[in-house]
CSV table of C-alpha atoms in Angstrom, one decimal:
chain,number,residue,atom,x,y,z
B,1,UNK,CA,219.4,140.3,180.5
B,2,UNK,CA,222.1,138.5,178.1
B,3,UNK,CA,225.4,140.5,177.6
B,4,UNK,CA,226.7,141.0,174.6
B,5,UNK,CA,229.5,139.0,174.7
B,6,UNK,CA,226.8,135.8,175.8
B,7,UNK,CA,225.0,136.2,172.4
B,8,UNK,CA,225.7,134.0,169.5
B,9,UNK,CA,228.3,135.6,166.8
B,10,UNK,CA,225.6,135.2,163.9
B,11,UNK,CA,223.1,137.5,166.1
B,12,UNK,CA,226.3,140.0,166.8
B,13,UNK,CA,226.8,140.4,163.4
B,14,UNK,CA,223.3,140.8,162.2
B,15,UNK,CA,222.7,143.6,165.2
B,16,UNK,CA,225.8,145.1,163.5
B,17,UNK,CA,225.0,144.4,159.9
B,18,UNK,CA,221.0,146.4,160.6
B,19,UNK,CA,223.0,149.4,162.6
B,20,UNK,CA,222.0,153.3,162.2
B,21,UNK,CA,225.9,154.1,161.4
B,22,UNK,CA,226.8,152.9,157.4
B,23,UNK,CA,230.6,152.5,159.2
B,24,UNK,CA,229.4,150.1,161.2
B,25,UNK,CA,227.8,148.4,159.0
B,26,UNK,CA,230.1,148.6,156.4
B,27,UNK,CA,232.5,147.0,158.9
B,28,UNK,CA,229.8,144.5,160.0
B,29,UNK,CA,230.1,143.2,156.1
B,30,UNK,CA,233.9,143.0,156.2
B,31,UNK,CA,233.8,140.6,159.5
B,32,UNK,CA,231.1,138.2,158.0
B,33,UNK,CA,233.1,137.5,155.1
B,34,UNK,CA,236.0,136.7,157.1
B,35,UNK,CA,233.8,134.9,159.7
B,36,UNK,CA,232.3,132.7,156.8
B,37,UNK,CA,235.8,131.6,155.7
B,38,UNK,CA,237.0,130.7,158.8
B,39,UNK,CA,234.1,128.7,159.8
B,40,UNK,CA,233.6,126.9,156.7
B,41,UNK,CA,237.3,125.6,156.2
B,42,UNK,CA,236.0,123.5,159.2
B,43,UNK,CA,235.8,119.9,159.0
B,44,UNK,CA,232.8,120.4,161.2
B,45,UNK,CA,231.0,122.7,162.8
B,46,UNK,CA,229.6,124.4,159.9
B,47,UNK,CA,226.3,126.7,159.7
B,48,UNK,CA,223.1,126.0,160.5
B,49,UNK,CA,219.7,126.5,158.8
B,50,UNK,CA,218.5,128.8,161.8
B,51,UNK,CA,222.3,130.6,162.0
B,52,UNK,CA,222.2,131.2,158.0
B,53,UNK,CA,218.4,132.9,158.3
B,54,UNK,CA,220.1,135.0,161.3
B,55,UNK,CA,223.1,136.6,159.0
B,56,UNK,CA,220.2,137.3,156.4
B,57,UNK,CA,218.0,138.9,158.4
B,58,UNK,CA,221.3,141.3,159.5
B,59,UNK,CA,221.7,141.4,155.6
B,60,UNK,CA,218.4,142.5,154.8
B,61,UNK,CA,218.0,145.8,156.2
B,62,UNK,CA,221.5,146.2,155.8
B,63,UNK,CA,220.1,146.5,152.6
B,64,UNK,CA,217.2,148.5,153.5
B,65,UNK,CA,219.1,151.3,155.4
B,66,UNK,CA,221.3,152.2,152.4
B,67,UNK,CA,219.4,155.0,150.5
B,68,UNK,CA,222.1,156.3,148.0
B,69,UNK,CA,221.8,154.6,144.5
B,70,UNK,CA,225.2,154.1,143.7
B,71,UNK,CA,226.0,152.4,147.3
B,72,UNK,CA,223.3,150.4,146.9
B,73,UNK,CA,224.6,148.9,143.6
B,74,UNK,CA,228.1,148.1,145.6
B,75,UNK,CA,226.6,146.6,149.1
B,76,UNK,CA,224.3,144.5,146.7
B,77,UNK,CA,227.2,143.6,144.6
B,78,UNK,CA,229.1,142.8,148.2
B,79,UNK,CA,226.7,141.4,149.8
B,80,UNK,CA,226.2,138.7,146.6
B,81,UNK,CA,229.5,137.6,146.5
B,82,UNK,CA,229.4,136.4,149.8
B,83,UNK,CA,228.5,132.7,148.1
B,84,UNK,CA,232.2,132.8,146.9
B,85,UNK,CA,233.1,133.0,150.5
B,86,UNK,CA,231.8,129.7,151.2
B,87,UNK,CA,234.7,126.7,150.6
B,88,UNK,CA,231.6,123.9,149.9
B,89,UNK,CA,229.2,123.4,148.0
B,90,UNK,CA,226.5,122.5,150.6
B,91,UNK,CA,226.9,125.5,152.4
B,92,UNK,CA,227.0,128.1,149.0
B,93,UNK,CA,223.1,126.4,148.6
B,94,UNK,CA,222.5,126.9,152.0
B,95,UNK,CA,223.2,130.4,152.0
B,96,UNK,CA,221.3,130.8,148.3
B,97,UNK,CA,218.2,128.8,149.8
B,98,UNK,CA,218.1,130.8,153.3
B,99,UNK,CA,218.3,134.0,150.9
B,100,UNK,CA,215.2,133.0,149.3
B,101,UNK,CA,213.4,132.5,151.9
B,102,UNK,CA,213.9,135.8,153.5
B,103,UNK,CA,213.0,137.6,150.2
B,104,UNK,CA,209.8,135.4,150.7
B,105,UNK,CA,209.2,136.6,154.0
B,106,UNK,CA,210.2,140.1,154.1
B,107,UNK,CA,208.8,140.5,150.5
B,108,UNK,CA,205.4,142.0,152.0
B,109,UNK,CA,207.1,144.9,154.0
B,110,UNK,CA,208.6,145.9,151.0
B,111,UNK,CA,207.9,149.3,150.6
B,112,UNK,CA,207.3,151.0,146.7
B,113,UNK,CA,210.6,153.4,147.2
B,114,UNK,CA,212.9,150.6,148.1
B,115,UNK,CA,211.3,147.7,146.2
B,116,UNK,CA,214.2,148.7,143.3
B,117,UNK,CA,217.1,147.9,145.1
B,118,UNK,CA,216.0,144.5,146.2
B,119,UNK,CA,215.2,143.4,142.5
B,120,UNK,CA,218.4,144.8,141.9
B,121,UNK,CA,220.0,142.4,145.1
B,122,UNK,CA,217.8,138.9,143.5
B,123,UNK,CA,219.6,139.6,140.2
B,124,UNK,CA,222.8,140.0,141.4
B,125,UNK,CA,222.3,137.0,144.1
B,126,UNK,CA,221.6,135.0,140.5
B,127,UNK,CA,224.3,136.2,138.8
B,128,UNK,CA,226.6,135.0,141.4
B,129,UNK,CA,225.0,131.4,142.0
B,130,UNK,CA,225.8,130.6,138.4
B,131,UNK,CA,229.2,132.0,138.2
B,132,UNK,CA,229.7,129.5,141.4
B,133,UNK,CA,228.2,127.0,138.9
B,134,UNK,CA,230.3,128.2,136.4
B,135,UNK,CA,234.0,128.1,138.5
B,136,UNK,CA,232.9,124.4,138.3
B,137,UNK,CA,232.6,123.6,134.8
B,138,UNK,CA,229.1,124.0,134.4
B,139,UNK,CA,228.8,120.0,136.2
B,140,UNK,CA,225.3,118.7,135.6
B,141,UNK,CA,225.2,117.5,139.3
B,142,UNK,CA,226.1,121.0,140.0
B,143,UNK,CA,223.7,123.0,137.8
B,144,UNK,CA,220.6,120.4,138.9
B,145,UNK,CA,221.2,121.1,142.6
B,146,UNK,CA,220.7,125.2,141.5
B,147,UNK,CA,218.0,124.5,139.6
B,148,UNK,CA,216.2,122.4,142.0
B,149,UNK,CA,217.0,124.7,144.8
B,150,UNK,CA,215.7,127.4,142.6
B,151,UNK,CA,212.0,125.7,141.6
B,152,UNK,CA,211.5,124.5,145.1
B,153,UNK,CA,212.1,127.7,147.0
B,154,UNK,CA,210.2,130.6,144.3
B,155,UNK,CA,207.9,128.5,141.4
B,156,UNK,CA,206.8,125.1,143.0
B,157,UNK,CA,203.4,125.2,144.0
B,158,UNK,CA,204.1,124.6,147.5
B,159,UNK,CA,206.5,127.8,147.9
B,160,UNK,CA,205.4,130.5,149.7
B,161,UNK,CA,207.0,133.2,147.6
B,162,UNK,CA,204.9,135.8,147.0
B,163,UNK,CA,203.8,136.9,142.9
B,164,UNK,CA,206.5,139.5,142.9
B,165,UNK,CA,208.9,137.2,143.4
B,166,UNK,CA,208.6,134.9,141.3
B,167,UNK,CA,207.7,137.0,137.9
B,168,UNK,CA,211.2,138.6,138.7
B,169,UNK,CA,213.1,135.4,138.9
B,170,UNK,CA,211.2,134.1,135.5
B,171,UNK,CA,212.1,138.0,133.9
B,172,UNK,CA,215.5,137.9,134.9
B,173,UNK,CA,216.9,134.3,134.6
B,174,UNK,CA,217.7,133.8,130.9
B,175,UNK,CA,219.2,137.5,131.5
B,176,UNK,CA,221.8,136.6,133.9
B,177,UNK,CA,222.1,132.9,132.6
B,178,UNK,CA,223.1,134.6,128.7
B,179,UNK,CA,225.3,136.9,131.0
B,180,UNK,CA,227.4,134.4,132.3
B,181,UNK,CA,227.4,131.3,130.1
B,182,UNK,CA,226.4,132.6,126.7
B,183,UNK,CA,229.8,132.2,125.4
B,184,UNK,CA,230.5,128.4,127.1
B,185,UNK,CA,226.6,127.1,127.1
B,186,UNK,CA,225.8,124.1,124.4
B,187,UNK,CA,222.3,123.8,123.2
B,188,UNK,CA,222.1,120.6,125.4
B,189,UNK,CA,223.3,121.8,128.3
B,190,UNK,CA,220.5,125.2,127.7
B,191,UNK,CA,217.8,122.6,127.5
B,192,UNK,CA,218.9,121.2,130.8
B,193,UNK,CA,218.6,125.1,132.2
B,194,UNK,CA,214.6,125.5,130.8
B,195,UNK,CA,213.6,122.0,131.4
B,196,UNK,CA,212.0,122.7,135.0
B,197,UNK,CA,210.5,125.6,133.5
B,198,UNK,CA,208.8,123.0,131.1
B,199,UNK,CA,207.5,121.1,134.0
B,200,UNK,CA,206.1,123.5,135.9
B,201,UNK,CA,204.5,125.2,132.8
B,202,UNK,CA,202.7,122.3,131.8
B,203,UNK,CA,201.3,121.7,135.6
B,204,UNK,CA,200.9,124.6,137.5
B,205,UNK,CA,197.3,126.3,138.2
B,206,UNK,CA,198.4,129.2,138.9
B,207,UNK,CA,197.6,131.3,135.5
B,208,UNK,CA,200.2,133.8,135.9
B,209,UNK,CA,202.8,131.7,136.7
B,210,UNK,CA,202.2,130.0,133.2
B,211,UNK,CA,201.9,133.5,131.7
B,212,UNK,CA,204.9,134.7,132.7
B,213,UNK,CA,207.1,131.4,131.9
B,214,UNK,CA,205.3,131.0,128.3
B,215,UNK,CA,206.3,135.1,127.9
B,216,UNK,CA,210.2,135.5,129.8
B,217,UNK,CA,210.9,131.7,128.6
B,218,UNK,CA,209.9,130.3,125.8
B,219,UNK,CA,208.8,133.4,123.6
B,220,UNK,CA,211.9,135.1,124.7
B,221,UNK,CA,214.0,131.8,123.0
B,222,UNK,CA,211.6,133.0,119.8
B,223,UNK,CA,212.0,136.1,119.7
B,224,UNK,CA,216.5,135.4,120.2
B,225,UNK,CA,216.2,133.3,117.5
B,226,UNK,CA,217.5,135.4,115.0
B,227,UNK,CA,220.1,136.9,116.9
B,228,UNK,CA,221.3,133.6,117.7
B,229,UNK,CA,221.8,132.2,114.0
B,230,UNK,CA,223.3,135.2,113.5
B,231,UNK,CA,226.0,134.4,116.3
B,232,UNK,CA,226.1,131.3,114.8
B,233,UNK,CA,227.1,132.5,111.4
B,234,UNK,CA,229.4,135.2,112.3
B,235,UNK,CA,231.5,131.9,113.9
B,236,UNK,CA,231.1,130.1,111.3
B,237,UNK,CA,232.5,132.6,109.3
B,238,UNK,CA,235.2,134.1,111.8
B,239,UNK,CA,236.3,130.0,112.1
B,240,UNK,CA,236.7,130.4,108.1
B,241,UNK,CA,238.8,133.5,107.9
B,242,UNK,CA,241.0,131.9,110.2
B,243,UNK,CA,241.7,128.3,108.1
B,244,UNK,CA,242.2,130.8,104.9
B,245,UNK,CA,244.5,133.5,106.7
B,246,UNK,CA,246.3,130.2,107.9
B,247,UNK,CA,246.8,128.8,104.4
B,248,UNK,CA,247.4,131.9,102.6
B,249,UNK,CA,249.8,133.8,102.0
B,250,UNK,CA,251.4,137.0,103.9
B,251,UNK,CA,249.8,139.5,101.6
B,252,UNK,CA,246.2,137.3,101.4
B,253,UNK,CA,246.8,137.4,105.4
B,254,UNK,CA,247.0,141.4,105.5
B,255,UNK,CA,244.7,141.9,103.0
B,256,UNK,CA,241.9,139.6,105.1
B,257,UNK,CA,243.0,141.5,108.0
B,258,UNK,CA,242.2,144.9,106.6
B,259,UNK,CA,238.9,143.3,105.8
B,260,UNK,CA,237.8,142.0,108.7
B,261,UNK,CA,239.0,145.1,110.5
B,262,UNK,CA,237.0,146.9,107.8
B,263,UNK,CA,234.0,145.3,108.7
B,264,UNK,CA,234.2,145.4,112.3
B,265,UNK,CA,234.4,149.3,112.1
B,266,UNK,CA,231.3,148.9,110.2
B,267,UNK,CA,230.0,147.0,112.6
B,268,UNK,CA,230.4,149.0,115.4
B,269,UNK,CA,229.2,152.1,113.5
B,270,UNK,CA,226.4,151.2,112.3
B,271,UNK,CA,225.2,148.3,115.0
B,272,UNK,CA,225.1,150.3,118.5
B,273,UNK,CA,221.9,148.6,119.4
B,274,UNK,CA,222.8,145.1,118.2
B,275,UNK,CA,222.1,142.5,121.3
B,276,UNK,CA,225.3,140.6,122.8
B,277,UNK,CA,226.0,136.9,122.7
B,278,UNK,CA,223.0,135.0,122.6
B,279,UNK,CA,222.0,131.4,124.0
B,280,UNK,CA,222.2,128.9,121.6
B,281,UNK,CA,219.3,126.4,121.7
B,282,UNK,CA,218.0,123.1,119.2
B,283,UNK,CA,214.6,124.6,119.1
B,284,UNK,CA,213.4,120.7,117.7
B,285,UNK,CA,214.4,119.5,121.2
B,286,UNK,CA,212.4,122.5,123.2
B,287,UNK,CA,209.6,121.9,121.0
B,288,UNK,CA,209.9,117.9,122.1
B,289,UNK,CA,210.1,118.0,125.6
B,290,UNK,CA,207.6,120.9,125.7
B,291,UNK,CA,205.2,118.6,123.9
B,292,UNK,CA,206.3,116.0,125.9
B,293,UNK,CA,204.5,117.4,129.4
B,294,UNK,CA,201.7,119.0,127.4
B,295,UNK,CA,200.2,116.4,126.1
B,296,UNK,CA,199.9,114.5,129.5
B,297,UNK,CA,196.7,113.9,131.1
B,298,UNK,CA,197.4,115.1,133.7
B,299,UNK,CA,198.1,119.0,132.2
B,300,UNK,CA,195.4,121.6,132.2
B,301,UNK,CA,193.8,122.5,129.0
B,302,UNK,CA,194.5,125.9,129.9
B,303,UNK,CA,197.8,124.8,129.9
B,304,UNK,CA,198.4,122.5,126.8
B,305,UNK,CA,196.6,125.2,124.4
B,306,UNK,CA,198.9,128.4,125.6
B,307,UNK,CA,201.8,125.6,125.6
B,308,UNK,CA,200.8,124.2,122.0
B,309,UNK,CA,201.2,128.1,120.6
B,310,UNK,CA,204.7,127.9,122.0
B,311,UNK,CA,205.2,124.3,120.1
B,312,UNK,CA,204.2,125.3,117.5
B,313,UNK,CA,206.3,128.5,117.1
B,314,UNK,CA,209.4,126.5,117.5
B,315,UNK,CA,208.6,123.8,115.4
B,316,UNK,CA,208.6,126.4,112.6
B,317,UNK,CA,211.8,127.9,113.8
B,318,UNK,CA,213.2,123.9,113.1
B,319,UNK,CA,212.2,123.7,110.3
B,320,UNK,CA,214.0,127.2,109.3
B,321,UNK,CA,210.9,129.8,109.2
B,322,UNK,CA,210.8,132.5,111.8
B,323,UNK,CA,208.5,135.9,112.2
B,324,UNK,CA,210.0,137.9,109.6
B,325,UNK,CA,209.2,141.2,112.3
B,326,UNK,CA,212.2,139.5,114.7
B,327,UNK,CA,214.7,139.4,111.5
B,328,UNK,CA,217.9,141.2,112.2
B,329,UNK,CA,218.7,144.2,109.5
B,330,UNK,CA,221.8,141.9,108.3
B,331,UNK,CA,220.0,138.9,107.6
B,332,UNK,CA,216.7,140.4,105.8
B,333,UNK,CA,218.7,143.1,104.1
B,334,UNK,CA,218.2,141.5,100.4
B,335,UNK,CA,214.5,140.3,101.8
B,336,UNK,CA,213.8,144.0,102.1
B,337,UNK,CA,215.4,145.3,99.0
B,338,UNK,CA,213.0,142.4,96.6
B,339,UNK,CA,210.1,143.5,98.2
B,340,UNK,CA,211.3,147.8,97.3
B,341,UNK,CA,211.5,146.1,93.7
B,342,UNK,CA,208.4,144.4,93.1
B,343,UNK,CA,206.8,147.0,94.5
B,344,UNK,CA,208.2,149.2,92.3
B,345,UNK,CA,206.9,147.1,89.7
B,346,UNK,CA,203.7,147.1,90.7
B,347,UNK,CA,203.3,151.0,91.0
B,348,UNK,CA,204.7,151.1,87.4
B,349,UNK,CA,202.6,148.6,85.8
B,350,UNK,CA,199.1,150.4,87.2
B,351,UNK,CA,200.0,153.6,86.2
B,352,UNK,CA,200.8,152.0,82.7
B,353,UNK,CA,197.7,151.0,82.8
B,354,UNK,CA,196.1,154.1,83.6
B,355,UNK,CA,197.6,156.2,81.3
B,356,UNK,CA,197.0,153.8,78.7
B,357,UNK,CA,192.7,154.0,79.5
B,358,UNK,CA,193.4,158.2,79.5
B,359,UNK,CA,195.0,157.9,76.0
B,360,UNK,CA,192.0,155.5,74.7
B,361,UNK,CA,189.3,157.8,75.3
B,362,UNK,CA,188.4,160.6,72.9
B,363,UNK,CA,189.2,164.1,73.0
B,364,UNK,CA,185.8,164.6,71.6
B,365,UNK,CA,184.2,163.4,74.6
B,366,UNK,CA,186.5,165.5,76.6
B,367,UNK,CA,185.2,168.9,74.3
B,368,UNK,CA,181.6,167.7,75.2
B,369,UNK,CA,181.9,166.9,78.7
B,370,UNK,CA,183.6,170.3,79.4
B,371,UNK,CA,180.5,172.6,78.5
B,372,UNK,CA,178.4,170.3,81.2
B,373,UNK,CA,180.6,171.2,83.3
B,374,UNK,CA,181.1,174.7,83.1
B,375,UNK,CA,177.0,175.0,82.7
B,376,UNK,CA,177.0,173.1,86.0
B,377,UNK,CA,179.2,175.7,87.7
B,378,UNK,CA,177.0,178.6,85.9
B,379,UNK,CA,174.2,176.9,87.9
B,380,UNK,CA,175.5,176.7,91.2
B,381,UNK,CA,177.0,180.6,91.0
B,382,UNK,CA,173.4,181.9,89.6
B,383,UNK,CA,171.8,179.9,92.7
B,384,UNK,CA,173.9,181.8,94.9
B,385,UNK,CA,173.3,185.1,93.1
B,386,UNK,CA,169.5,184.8,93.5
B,387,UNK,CA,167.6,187.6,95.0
B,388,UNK,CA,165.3,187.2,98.4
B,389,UNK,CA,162.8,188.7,96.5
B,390,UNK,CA,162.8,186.4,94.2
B,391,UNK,CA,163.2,183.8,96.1
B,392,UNK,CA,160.2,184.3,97.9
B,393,UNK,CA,158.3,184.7,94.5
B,394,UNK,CA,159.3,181.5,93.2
B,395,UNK,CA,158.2,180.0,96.4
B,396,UNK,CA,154.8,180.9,95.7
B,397,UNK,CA,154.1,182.5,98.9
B,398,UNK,CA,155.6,179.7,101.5
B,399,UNK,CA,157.3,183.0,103.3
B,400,UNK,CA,153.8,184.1,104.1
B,401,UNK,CA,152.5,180.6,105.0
B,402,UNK,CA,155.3,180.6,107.6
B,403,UNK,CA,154.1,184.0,108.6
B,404,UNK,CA,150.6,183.0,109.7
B,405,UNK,CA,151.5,179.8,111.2
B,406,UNK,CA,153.4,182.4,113.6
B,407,UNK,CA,150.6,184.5,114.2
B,408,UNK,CA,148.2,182.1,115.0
B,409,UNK,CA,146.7,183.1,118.7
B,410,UNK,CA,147.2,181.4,121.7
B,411,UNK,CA,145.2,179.1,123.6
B,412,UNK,CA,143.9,181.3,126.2
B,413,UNK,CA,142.1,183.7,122.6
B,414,UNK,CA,140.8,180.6,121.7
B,415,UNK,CA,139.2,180.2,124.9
């Protein structure tokens, strides 16, 4: 047999890492993060495709032994910021890609009582790739080696990942991309995010797949739409307090101040469920490049008609018309408040109307339709006051008809 001190640190560590005792794995954590520095200032000598797939193997049931909910959420959160750890690029995408891949293979002995905390481990594994993206200004060399790392290894059609894997990544990736770059993100630079959703939309067979991009992707841009020209114009108008606060005067500058701090405690009061910053996207452009790989030959119909729904929804947000159901309270306050009045309107003009047709008609007709009435009721009460006996009289003997027909004999008398 090997000894331990024979074996490979990577396979020490992940025997540690997968350990019965949480202080020895917790430990186990510490030394891999310190292990990954060291190794990685290197000019050479860095990790391996094989090593990498090692330490995540040790990290997944790391994972999977933890049972308490709130130590789950901080090992995943630990365990995720590992990527900072690494001092190069190349390595950070290693150690994303080799995550994938495990959550690929391990996805299947995933039981239902710990399936939770490993879609709660993806999204934080996310979150942390694009803040790495992020500590480097968002470069578009940087944010197309993610997203090509990202397609090849969960959406292309020659990934193994499994279907749970991938309608996560599509459900939670604008999440954790409005998360952390909301607030920096152009319109360009959100196209350049969505764009390999676009391609594999408009080419991939697999129906599901194309469900779930044309519902977490491009309906979800639809349905922020609202929220985001609302962002849009509450900086538009925050940039405009400022150039008048800053060419006024001291008391204009207090008095603006009170306001705005007026508003803000209206804000807050009355807005608890009002979303956070939105993504800002030229919905013209979408619309382009989605029409641009949809109307290729070489797309499915199946395809081009779910994807020409989506065209079509942002061509009309373009060209400034948007489902008046996704309208925040703010914007279709005054929309809602015409509607109340001619509504108003209308009820009062019909029962003008009505009371006008009441007033036409007689009051003799009213005299002489009352005595039909009443003589109507008379007749209904006198039918209910009526007598068997006389009932059966004015039957003219039906009761006893029905009598005989019960006292005919049977078939054997006949016989």
């Amino acid at each position: 047999m090997v000894s331990q001190t024979q074996l490979p640190p990577e396979i020490q560590l992940a025997q540690r890492l997968a350990g019965n005792e949480q202080v020895t794995r917790d430990r186990a954590v510490r030394k891999l993060r310190k292990y990954i520095v060291a190794r990685t200032q290197r000019a050479t000598g860095s990790f391996t495709h094989d090593e990498l797939l090692k330490v995540w193997k040790g990290l997944f049931y790391c994972m999977w032994m933890q049972d308490k909910p709130l130590l789950q959420e901080e090992l995943g959160r630990t365990i995720s910021q590992l990527v900072h750890a690494f001092q190069t690029t190349e390595t950070q995408h290693l150690f994303l890609q080799t995550f994938w891949q495990t959550m690929n293979r391990e996805w299947a002995g995933i039981d239902r009582l710990r399936l939770d905390k490993f879609y709660m481990l993806m999204r934080m594994v996310l979150n942390e790739s694009l803040k790495a993206v992020r500590t480097r200004g968002w470069e578009e060399k940087q944010v197309e080696q993610l997203l090509e790392l990202l397609i090849t290894e969960i959406l292309h059609p020659s990934s193994q990942a499994p279907n749970g894997v991938k309608s996560h990544f599509i459900e939670i990736f604008l999440e954790e991309l409005t998360k952390v770059g909301a607030k920096e993100l152009t319109a360009d630079q959100n196209l350049r995010f969505i764009e390999p959703f676009c391609k594999i939309a408009a080419c991939t067979k697999d129906s599901l797949v194309l469900h779930n991009i044309a519902r977490g992707i491009f309906e979800t841009i639809v349905e922020q739409a609202p929220f985001a020209i609302e962002d849009l114009m509450n900086e538009m108008d925050a940039q405009n307090g400022e150039d008048e606060a800053s060419d006024g005067d001291g008391e204009s500058l207090e008095g603006s101040i009170r306001r705005t701090d007026l508003e803000k405690g209206k804000g807050t009061g009355d807005d608890e469920d009002s979303a956070g910053p939105v993504l800002q996207f030229d919905y013209e452009a979408v619309a382009n490049r989605l029409f641009e790989v949809a109307s290729r030959q070489s797309t499915p119909s199946q395809n081009r008609k779910r994807l020409y729904k989506v065209i079509q929804k942002l061509q009309d947000l373009a060209g400034g018309t948007f489902p008046e159901d996704d309208i925040p309270e703010k914007t279709y306050r005054h929309l809602l408040e015409g509607r109340r009045e001619l509504k108003m309107r209308r009820r009062s003009l019909k029962s003008r109307s009505k009371n006008k047709r009441r007033t036409g008609a007689g009051e003799g007709e009213e005299e002489a339709s009352s005595p039909d009435l009443g003589s109507g009721t008379e007749r209904k009460r006198s039918r209910k006051r009526v007598s068997p006996s006389v009932a059966r009289a004015e039957s003219g003997g039906q009761s006893g008809v029905h009598k005989r027909r019960k006292k005919r004999p049977s078939l054997k008398s006949r016989k």
